[in-house]
């Protein structure tokens, strides 16, 4: 059960999931070596004792700087983070924040709780806390992530309804991000079919202000679903919060289906998160004349499964789950897909090459703006979006950029920066962090 100290740690903006886990002594690292195996499979039973915090949140809150360094490691990066934490802690009103939180009626699921989603527990950097409205599905409920463009086309909406309806009829629940377009369509299609759906927020629960989204939140909860967030209720959406939450969308399920995505879109970050967690990635093809399908086509070329309907998805997952209609419990861990073993292995190896940049980190292969951003990380391990934007505007053009690129470097827009940062994330060179972005 969460207390005011654990709540405070979850709100500390300088700590990400990995840092909080390290401070609390949560043994997430034990799972990482297993995931490097091509044949790795999630386990069904968990020794919950080994996930329990070794250090109480109250002790962390009350510790002085040197004691905190003993928890986290006395290096320059750790000292900087903990120095910021010590200053932030002085301004934080522990009791007032706890009293305000208790009024909201939000459940908090901790990493060490038995109710914590078992698939999510197995990703590289699982959230140490999940703030939840509604009820998460049982562990044995099979789930699929369905994500895509905010500016969905009529084709994208029709395909989403078709695929989600088929998945729900086969016993699957749907996870998505509550965004306009494909995400919202996926949630609504699941509800219409009487299925379970889970929305993952890129902000705190109190920050969902759009009337449309608030209406959809109510529909999801009334249908027996859940709306969850890693972020404390008062945290507003920011540039870094959406890439961070995308790993949760992918991590809650055994497969992610992408329906319409432009090149450089945040949807591709969700697909990359699925690859990093050794989950299946599937993409729906579209018109070669439609930019909204370019991201899907890129994923397919790089090894994602091409799917056109729910039957395609069920065929790929056949053997992982016996997905039966509502009321029957599916079997969680039979052998993997009955597709040829060498084909699965080929796709898995391809996925790792995509995410880790096996072809070596050659900056000349990047887009001009991405090259400039990457040059900033030669001396820095972690930078905020604001600092990246500021440094880019002050940087001199790189020598091998064309004259047109040189003349435009001083006026790079925020969307252009985001596209370039997404490019670096998809290659696995950078990862999102609470601060902004850090070198991977």
Short mmCIF file of C-alpha atoms in Angstrom, two decimals:
data_model
loop_
_atom_site.label_atom_id
_atom_site.label_comp_id
_atom_site.label_asym_id
_atom_site.label_seq_id
_atom_site.Cartn_x
_atom_site.Cartn_y
_atom_site.Cartn_z
CA UNK A 1 0.00 0.00 0.00
CA UNK A 2 1.27 3.45 -0.87
CA UNK A 3 2.00 5.98 1.86
CA UNK A 4 2.83 9.66 1.81
CA UNK A 5 6.56 8.98 1.43
CA UNK A 6 6.22 6.66 -1.55
CA UNK A 7 3.81 9.16 -3.11
CA UNK A 8 6.39 11.91 -2.63
CA UNK A 9 9.10 9.82 -4.35
CA UNK A 10 6.75 9.20 -7.27
CA UNK A 11 6.35 12.96 -7.66
CA UNK A 12 10.05 13.81 -7.55
CA UNK A 13 10.67 15.08 -11.12
CA UNK A 14 14.37 14.21 -11.17
CA UNK A 15 13.75 10.48 -10.64
CA UNK A 16 12.68 8.10 -13.37
CA UNK A 17 11.46 4.53 -12.84
CA UNK A 18 14.96 3.03 -12.89
CA UNK A 19 16.32 5.50 -10.32
CA UNK A 20 13.34 5.03 -7.99
CA UNK A 21 13.70 1.27 -8.24
CA UNK A 22 17.38 1.54 -7.38
CA UNK A 23 16.69 3.77 -4.38
CA UNK A 24 14.02 1.40 -3.10
CA UNK A 25 16.15 -1.67 -3.72
CA UNK A 26 13.64 -3.26 -6.13
CA UNK A 27 15.45 -6.09 -7.93
CA UNK A 28 14.38 -5.39 -11.50
CA UNK A 29 17.86 -6.19 -12.84
CA UNK A 30 17.37 -9.93 -12.22
CA UNK A 31 14.97 -10.11 -15.17
CA UNK A 32 17.20 -8.42 -17.74
CA UNK A 33 19.56 -11.29 -18.51
CA UNK A 34 16.59 -13.56 -19.23
CA UNK A 35 15.25 -11.17 -21.84
CA UNK A 36 18.49 -11.28 -23.85
CA UNK A 37 17.64 -14.87 -24.83
CA UNK A 38 15.83 -15.21 -28.18
CA UNK A 39 13.67 -17.98 -26.70
CA UNK A 40 12.80 -16.06 -23.51
CA UNK A 41 9.22 -16.44 -22.32
CA UNK A 42 7.45 -14.57 -19.51
CA UNK A 43 7.00 -16.69 -16.41
CA UNK A 44 3.62 -17.31 -14.83
CA UNK A 45 4.53 -17.60 -11.16
CA UNK A 46 6.35 -14.88 -9.27
CA UNK A 47 8.28 -14.95 -6.03
CA UNK A 48 6.84 -11.65 -4.81
CA UNK A 49 9.34 -11.57 -1.95
CA UNK A 50 12.21 -10.86 -4.30
CA UNK A 51 10.41 -7.77 -5.64
CA UNK A 52 9.69 -6.20 -2.26
CA UNK A 53 11.50 -2.92 -1.52
CA UNK A 54 14.65 -3.40 0.52
CA UNK A 55 14.60 0.23 1.68
CA UNK A 56 11.54 2.01 3.03
CA UNK A 57 10.40 5.16 1.23
CA UNK A 58 10.28 6.94 4.60
CA UNK A 59 14.00 6.24 5.13
CA UNK A 60 14.83 7.60 1.68
CA UNK A 61 12.77 10.72 2.34
CA UNK A 62 14.48 11.40 5.66
CA UNK A 63 18.02 10.47 4.58
CA UNK A 64 20.69 13.13 4.19
CA UNK A 65 22.66 13.57 0.95
CA UNK A 66 25.48 11.19 1.88
CA UNK A 67 23.05 8.46 2.89
CA UNK A 68 21.20 8.91 -0.40
CA UNK A 69 24.48 8.60 -2.29
CA UNK A 70 25.07 5.28 -0.52
CA UNK A 71 21.73 4.09 -1.93
CA UNK A 72 22.24 5.38 -5.47
CA UNK A 73 25.99 5.43 -5.97
CA UNK A 74 28.40 8.28 -5.40
CA UNK A 75 29.12 9.46 -8.94
CA UNK A 76 28.71 12.82 -10.66
CA UNK A 77 25.34 11.94 -12.20
CA UNK A 78 23.95 10.54 -8.95
CA UNK A 79 25.24 13.48 -6.95
CA UNK A 80 23.55 15.94 -9.35
CA UNK A 81 20.20 14.14 -9.18
CA UNK A 82 20.25 13.80 -5.41
CA UNK A 83 21.33 17.39 -4.98
CA UNK A 84 18.26 18.49 -6.94
CA UNK A 85 16.13 16.09 -4.88
CA UNK A 86 17.41 17.55 -1.61
CA UNK A 87 16.43 21.07 -2.72
CA UNK A 88 13.05 19.94 -4.11
CA UNK A 89 12.30 18.08 -0.89
CA UNK A 90 12.57 21.27 1.13
CA UNK A 91 9.72 22.86 -0.85
CA UNK A 92 7.47 19.79 -0.97
CA UNK A 93 4.62 19.75 1.56
CA UNK A 94 4.38 16.08 2.47
CA UNK A 95 1.13 16.15 4.44
CA UNK A 96 -0.72 18.57 2.17
CA UNK A 97 0.16 16.53 -0.94
CA UNK A 98 -1.01 13.33 0.74
CA UNK A 99 -4.29 14.89 1.90
CA UNK A 100 -5.00 16.20 -1.60
CA UNK A 101 -4.20 12.84 -3.17
CA UNK A 102 -6.52 10.93 -0.82
CA UNK A 103 -9.49 13.02 -2.02
CA UNK A 104 -9.12 11.77 -5.59
CA UNK A 105 -10.08 8.14 -5.04
CA UNK A 106 -7.24 6.83 -7.20
CA UNK A 107 -5.85 3.37 -6.52
CA UNK A 108 -2.08 2.94 -6.60
CA UNK A 109 -0.60 -0.39 -7.68
CA UNK A 110 3.00 -0.82 -6.57
CA UNK A 111 5.62 -2.83 -8.43
CA UNK A 112 5.82 -5.30 -5.56
CA UNK A 113 2.03 -5.83 -5.37
CA UNK A 114 0.58 -9.11 -6.58
CA UNK A 115 -1.95 -7.17 -8.66
CA UNK A 116 0.80 -5.44 -10.67
CA UNK A 117 0.41 -6.45 -14.36
CA UNK A 118 2.76 -9.38 -14.91
CA UNK A 119 3.63 -8.53 -18.51
CA UNK A 120 4.53 -4.96 -17.53
CA UNK A 121 6.71 -6.18 -14.67
CA UNK A 122 9.00 -7.84 -17.23
CA UNK A 123 9.98 -4.80 -19.32
CA UNK A 124 13.38 -3.17 -18.95
CA UNK A 125 12.19 -0.22 -16.85
CA UNK A 126 8.77 -0.98 -15.34
CA UNK A 127 7.01 1.83 -13.46
CA UNK A 128 7.46 1.52 -9.71
CA UNK A 129 3.94 2.86 -9.22
CA UNK A 130 0.79 2.78 -11.35
CA UNK A 131 -1.99 5.26 -10.59
CA UNK A 132 -5.27 3.63 -11.56
CA UNK A 133 -8.92 4.54 -12.00
CA UNK A 134 -11.13 1.52 -12.56
CA UNK A 135 -9.98 -2.09 -12.50
CA UNK A 136 -7.09 -3.61 -14.39
CA UNK A 137 -7.79 -6.96 -16.08
CA UNK A 138 -6.82 -10.20 -14.36
CA UNK A 139 -3.36 -11.60 -15.10
CA UNK A 140 -4.75 -14.29 -17.40
CA UNK A 141 -6.68 -11.83 -19.58
CA UNK A 142 -4.87 -11.62 -22.95
CA UNK A 143 -4.35 -8.05 -24.13
CA UNK A 144 -3.31 -6.41 -27.42
CA UNK A 145 -2.08 -2.82 -27.87
CA UNK A 146 -3.66 -0.97 -30.79
CA UNK A 147 -2.12 2.41 -31.59
CA UNK A 148 -1.93 4.83 -34.49
CA UNK A 149 -2.26 8.34 -35.85
CA UNK A 150 -4.20 11.10 -34.14
CA UNK A 151 -5.28 12.43 -37.54
CA UNK A 152 -6.78 9.11 -38.58
CA UNK A 153 -8.20 8.67 -42.07
CA UNK A 154 -11.59 7.11 -42.76
CA UNK A 155 -9.70 3.98 -43.85
CA UNK A 156 -7.76 3.89 -40.56
CA UNK A 157 -10.95 4.22 -38.50
CA UNK A 158 -12.70 1.44 -40.45
CA UNK A 159 -9.74 -0.94 -40.15
CA UNK A 160 -9.40 -0.21 -36.41
CA UNK A 161 -13.06 -1.01 -35.78
CA UNK A 162 -12.78 -4.21 -37.83
CA UNK A 163 -9.62 -5.47 -36.10
CA UNK A 164 -10.63 -4.52 -32.57
CA UNK A 165 -14.08 -6.05 -32.96
CA UNK A 166 -12.52 -9.33 -34.09
CA UNK A 167 -10.01 -9.32 -31.24
CA UNK A 168 -12.66 -8.63 -28.60
CA UNK A 169 -14.89 -11.39 -29.98
CA UNK A 170 -11.90 -13.73 -29.60
CA UNK A 171 -11.46 -12.81 -25.94
CA UNK A 172 -8.74 -10.14 -26.10
CA UNK A 173 -8.74 -6.84 -24.23
CA UNK A 174 -7.46 -3.66 -25.87
CA UNK A 175 -4.79 -1.24 -24.61
CA UNK A 176 -4.25 2.19 -26.15
CA UNK A 177 -3.34 5.77 -25.32
CA UNK A 178 -6.66 7.70 -25.21
CA UNK A 179 -5.43 10.06 -27.95
CA UNK A 180 -7.74 11.25 -30.71
CA UNK A 181 -7.88 9.18 -33.89
CA UNK A 182 -6.88 5.50 -33.86
CA UNK A 183 -6.44 5.27 -30.06
CA UNK A 184 -9.90 6.63 -29.25
CA UNK A 185 -11.46 4.50 -32.00
CA UNK A 186 -9.83 1.37 -30.56
CA UNK A 187 -11.17 2.10 -27.06
CA UNK A 188 -14.69 2.81 -28.35
CA UNK A 189 -14.77 -0.26 -30.61
CA UNK A 190 -13.81 -2.46 -27.67
CA UNK A 191 -16.57 -0.95 -25.52
CA UNK A 192 -19.19 -1.39 -28.26
CA UNK A 193 -18.33 -5.10 -28.46
CA UNK A 194 -18.56 -5.47 -24.69
CA UNK A 195 -14.82 -5.91 -24.28
CA UNK A 196 -12.26 -4.71 -21.77
CA UNK A 197 -10.08 -1.72 -22.59
CA UNK A 198 -7.27 0.04 -20.74
CA UNK A 199 -6.14 3.60 -21.47
CA UNK A 200 -2.62 4.73 -20.59
CA UNK A 201 -2.26 8.47 -19.96
CA UNK A 202 0.68 10.70 -20.87
CA UNK A 203 -0.10 12.90 -17.87
CA UNK A 204 -1.66 12.68 -14.41
CA UNK A 205 -5.35 11.83 -14.04
CA UNK A 206 -6.27 15.36 -12.94
CA UNK A 207 -4.88 16.77 -16.19
CA UNK A 208 -7.35 15.05 -18.55
CA UNK A 209 -9.29 18.21 -19.37
CA UNK A 210 -10.64 17.70 -22.88
CA UNK A 211 -14.42 17.12 -22.79
CA UNK A 212 -14.15 14.38 -25.40
CA UNK A 213 -11.42 12.59 -23.47
CA UNK A 214 -13.24 13.02 -20.18
CA UNK A 215 -16.32 11.47 -21.80
CA UNK A 216 -14.27 8.55 -23.10
CA UNK A 217 -12.71 8.06 -19.65
CA UNK A 218 -16.20 7.69 -18.19
CA UNK A 219 -17.18 5.21 -20.90
CA UNK A 220 -14.09 3.10 -20.25
CA UNK A 221 -14.72 3.02 -16.51
CA UNK A 222 -18.43 2.24 -16.91
CA UNK A 223 -17.50 -0.66 -19.21
CA UNK A 224 -15.30 -2.18 -16.49
CA UNK A 225 -11.97 -1.00 -17.90
CA UNK A 226 -9.21 1.10 -16.43
CA UNK A 227 -7.41 4.40 -17.00
CA UNK A 228 -3.84 4.28 -15.69
CA UNK A 229 -0.78 6.48 -15.51
CA UNK A 230 2.75 6.24 -14.21
CA UNK A 231 2.55 9.92 -13.38
CA UNK A 232 1.09 11.43 -10.19
CA UNK A 233 -2.36 13.02 -10.68
CA UNK A 234 -1.23 16.65 -10.86
CA UNK A 235 1.52 16.19 -13.47
CA UNK A 236 0.63 17.99 -16.73
CA UNK A 237 1.51 16.54 -20.14
CA UNK A 238 4.96 17.48 -21.43
CA UNK A 239 7.26 16.68 -24.33
CA UNK A 240 8.88 13.80 -22.47
CA UNK A 241 5.80 12.24 -20.88
CA UNK A 242 4.32 10.69 -24.03
CA UNK A 243 7.43 8.75 -25.14
CA UNK A 244 7.82 7.55 -21.54
CA UNK A 245 4.21 6.33 -21.30
CA UNK A 246 4.44 4.55 -24.68
CA UNK A 247 6.59 1.82 -23.14
CA UNK A 248 3.68 1.06 -20.79
CA UNK A 249 1.21 0.72 -23.67
CA UNK A 250 3.55 -1.80 -25.29
CA UNK A 251 4.58 -3.43 -22.01
CA UNK A 252 1.05 -4.32 -20.86
CA UNK A 253 0.51 -6.68 -23.78
CA UNK A 254 2.18 -9.44 -25.75
CA UNK A 255 1.75 -7.65 -29.10
CA UNK A 256 1.36 -4.15 -30.52
CA UNK A 257 -0.64 -3.44 -33.67
CA UNK A 258 0.09 -0.16 -35.50
CA UNK A 259 -2.69 1.26 -37.68
CA UNK A 260 -1.57 4.39 -39.55
CA UNK A 261 1.58 6.23 -38.49
CA UNK A 262 3.64 8.88 -40.18
CA UNK A 263 7.40 8.60 -40.28
CA UNK A 264 8.84 10.01 -37.06
CA UNK A 265 5.55 9.79 -35.17
CA UNK A 266 5.23 8.87 -31.52
CA UNK A 267 3.37 5.71 -32.54
CA UNK A 268 6.66 4.31 -33.81
CA UNK A 269 8.15 4.86 -30.34
CA UNK A 270 5.46 2.52 -28.99
CA UNK A 271 6.43 -0.05 -31.63
CA UNK A 272 10.08 0.33 -30.68
CA UNK A 273 9.20 -0.14 -27.01
CA UNK A 274 7.49 -3.40 -27.94
CA UNK A 275 10.63 -4.54 -29.76
CA UNK A 276 12.78 -3.67 -26.75
CA UNK A 277 10.53 -5.84 -24.58
CA UNK A 278 10.61 -8.77 -27.04
CA UNK A 279 6.94 -8.45 -27.91
CA UNK A 280 5.41 -8.99 -31.33
CA UNK A 281 4.98 -5.92 -33.55
CA UNK A 282 2.36 -5.89 -36.28
CA UNK A 283 1.41 -3.20 -38.77
CA UNK A 284 -1.50 -2.63 -41.14
CA UNK A 285 -0.49 -1.59 -44.67
CA UNK A 286 -2.18 1.33 -46.39
CA UNK A 287 -2.00 3.40 -49.53
CA UNK A 288 1.48 4.26 -50.81
CA UNK A 289 0.05 7.70 -51.57
CA UNK A 290 -0.90 8.33 -47.94
CA UNK A 291 1.78 9.67 -45.58
CA UNK A 292 -0.19 8.22 -42.67
CA UNK A 293 0.85 4.76 -43.84
CA UNK A 294 4.56 5.45 -44.32
CA UNK A 295 5.43 4.51 -40.74
CA UNK A 296 3.54 1.21 -41.02
CA UNK A 297 5.30 0.36 -44.27
CA UNK A 298 8.66 1.14 -42.66
CA UNK A 299 7.88 -1.24 -39.78
CA UNK A 300 6.86 -4.01 -42.20
CA UNK A 301 10.06 -3.59 -44.24
CA UNK A 302 12.08 -3.87 -41.03
CA UNK A 303 10.45 -7.11 -39.88
CA UNK A 304 7.06 -6.31 -38.35
CA UNK A 305 4.22 -8.71 -39.16
CA UNK A 306 1.87 -7.48 -41.90
CA UNK A 307 -1.73 -7.87 -40.68
CA UNK A 308 -5.05 -7.00 -42.27
CA UNK A 309 -7.58 -8.45 -39.81
CA UNK A 310 -7.98 -10.00 -36.38
CA UNK A 311 -7.55 -13.49 -37.86
CA UNK A 312 -4.03 -12.57 -38.99
CA UNK A 313 -3.14 -11.48 -35.45
CA UNK A 314 -4.64 -14.59 -33.90
CA UNK A 315 -2.67 -16.73 -36.34
CA UNK A 316 0.60 -15.08 -35.32
CA UNK A 317 -0.16 -15.47 -31.63
CA UNK A 318 -1.53 -19.01 -31.98
CA UNK A 319 0.21 -21.18 -29.42
CA UNK A 320 1.00 -18.26 -27.07
CA UNK A 321 -2.64 -17.92 -26.01
CA UNK A 322 -5.75 -20.00 -26.44
CA UNK A 323 -7.94 -16.92 -26.87
CA UNK A 324 -11.47 -18.05 -26.09
CA UNK A 325 -14.71 -16.02 -25.89
CA UNK A 326 -15.73 -14.17 -22.73
CA UNK A 327 -16.21 -16.25 -19.62
CA UNK A 328 -13.45 -18.79 -20.24
CA UNK A 329 -9.94 -18.29 -18.92
CA UNK A 330 -7.33 -18.36 -21.72
CA UNK A 331 -4.23 -20.43 -21.13
CA UNK A 332 -1.29 -18.09 -20.57
CA UNK A 333 1.90 -19.81 -21.61
CA UNK A 334 1.80 -22.64 -24.18
CA UNK A 335 4.58 -22.74 -26.84
CA UNK A 336 5.14 -19.78 -29.13
CA UNK A 337 3.56 -19.18 -32.52
CA UNK A 338 3.26 -22.11 -34.91
CA UNK A 339 4.83 -20.05 -37.68
CA UNK A 340 8.20 -21.50 -38.79
CA UNK A 341 10.79 -21.17 -35.99
CA UNK A 342 13.41 -19.70 -38.32
CA UNK A 343 10.96 -17.00 -39.40
CA UNK A 344 10.27 -15.93 -35.81
CA UNK A 345 13.98 -15.92 -35.03
CA UNK A 346 14.74 -13.90 -38.15
CA UNK A 347 12.20 -11.27 -37.16
CA UNK A 348 13.51 -11.18 -33.58
CA UNK A 349 17.08 -10.69 -34.74
CA UNK A 350 15.97 -8.00 -37.19
CA UNK A 351 14.11 -6.24 -34.40
CA UNK A 352 17.21 -6.17 -32.23
CA UNK A 353 19.26 -4.79 -35.10
CA UNK A 354 16.74 -1.99 -35.58
CA UNK A 355 16.56 -1.01 -31.92
CA UNK A 356 20.25 -1.28 -31.07
CA UNK A 357 21.76 0.18 -34.23
CA UNK A 358 23.82 -2.95 -34.89
CA UNK A 359 25.06 -1.36 -38.08
CA UNK A 360 27.18 0.92 -35.78
CA UNK A 361 26.47 4.47 -34.76
CA UNK A 362 27.49 6.44 -37.80
CA UNK A 363 26.16 10.02 -37.40
CA UNK A 364 26.47 10.68 -41.15
CA UNK A 365 23.51 8.33 -41.68
CA UNK A 366 21.26 10.60 -39.61
CA UNK A 367 19.10 13.44 -40.85
CA UNK A 368 20.79 16.87 -40.54
CA UNK A 369 18.86 17.92 -37.44
CA UNK A 370 19.40 14.54 -35.77
CA UNK A 371 23.15 14.87 -36.47
CA UNK A 372 23.19 18.21 -34.73
CA UNK A 373 21.27 16.89 -31.72
CA UNK A 374 23.51 13.83 -31.44
CA UNK A 375 26.59 16.07 -31.39
CA UNK A 376 25.25 17.65 -28.18
CA UNK A 377 25.34 14.26 -26.45
CA UNK A 378 29.05 13.80 -27.11
CA UNK A 379 29.67 15.73 -23.89
CA UNK A 380 26.33 15.25 -22.09
CA UNK A 381 24.59 12.09 -20.88
CA UNK A 382 21.17 13.70 -20.41
CA UNK A 383 19.51 16.90 -21.65
CA UNK A 384 16.06 18.46 -21.36
CA UNK A 385 14.07 19.31 -24.48
CA UNK A 386 14.36 23.00 -23.63
CA UNK A 387 18.15 22.77 -23.33
CA UNK A 388 18.41 20.82 -26.59
CA UNK A 389 16.33 23.48 -28.32
CA UNK A 390 18.47 26.26 -26.86
CA UNK A 391 21.77 24.58 -27.75
CA UNK A 392 20.62 23.77 -31.28
CA UNK A 393 19.71 27.40 -31.89
CA UNK A 394 23.19 28.46 -30.75
CA UNK A 395 25.17 25.69 -32.46
CA UNK A 396 27.24 26.22 -35.55
CA UNK A 397 26.25 24.14 -38.59
CA UNK A 398 28.00 20.80 -38.96
CA UNK A 399 30.54 20.80 -41.76
CA UNK A 400 28.92 18.10 -43.89
CA UNK A 401 25.45 19.63 -43.92
CA UNK A 402 24.23 21.11 -47.18
CA UNK A 403 24.00 24.87 -47.67
CA UNK A 404 20.21 24.79 -47.48
CA UNK A 405 20.37 22.95 -44.14
CA UNK A 406 22.96 25.41 -42.83
CA UNK A 407 20.77 28.39 -43.56
CA UNK A 408 17.82 26.80 -41.76
CA UNK A 409 19.55 25.60 -38.60
CA UNK A 410 18.86 28.81 -36.72
CA UNK A 411 15.10 28.42 -37.21
CA UNK A 412 14.43 24.78 -36.43
CA UNK A 413 10.89 24.42 -35.14
CA UNK A 414 9.79 22.31 -32.18
CA UNK A 415 8.05 19.75 -34.43
CA UNK A 416 11.27 19.35 -36.44
CA UNK A 417 13.21 18.80 -33.23
CA UNK A 418 10.68 16.22 -32.08
CA UNK A 419 10.91 14.34 -35.38
CA UNK A 420 14.72 14.26 -35.10
CA UNK A 421 14.57 13.15 -31.46
CA UNK A 422 12.13 10.40 -32.43
CA UNK A 423 14.56 9.28 -35.13
CA UNK A 424 17.30 8.93 -32.51
CA UNK A 425 14.93 7.08 -30.17
CA UNK A 426 13.86 4.60 -32.85
CA UNK A 427 17.51 3.86 -33.57
CA UNK A 428 18.09 3.27 -29.88
CA UNK A 429 20.65 6.08 -29.55
CA UNK A 430 18.53 8.13 -27.13
CA UNK A 431 15.81 7.20 -24.65
CA UNK A 432 13.21 9.45 -23.04
CA UNK A 433 13.71 10.33 -19.38
CA UNK A 434 11.94 12.49 -16.79
CA UNK A 435 14.53 15.18 -17.49
CA UNK A 436 14.12 14.96 -21.26
CA UNK A 437 16.37 12.60 -23.18
CA UNK A 438 19.44 10.60 -22.25
CA UNK A 439 22.10 8.70 -24.19
CA UNK A 440 21.30 4.99 -24.41
#
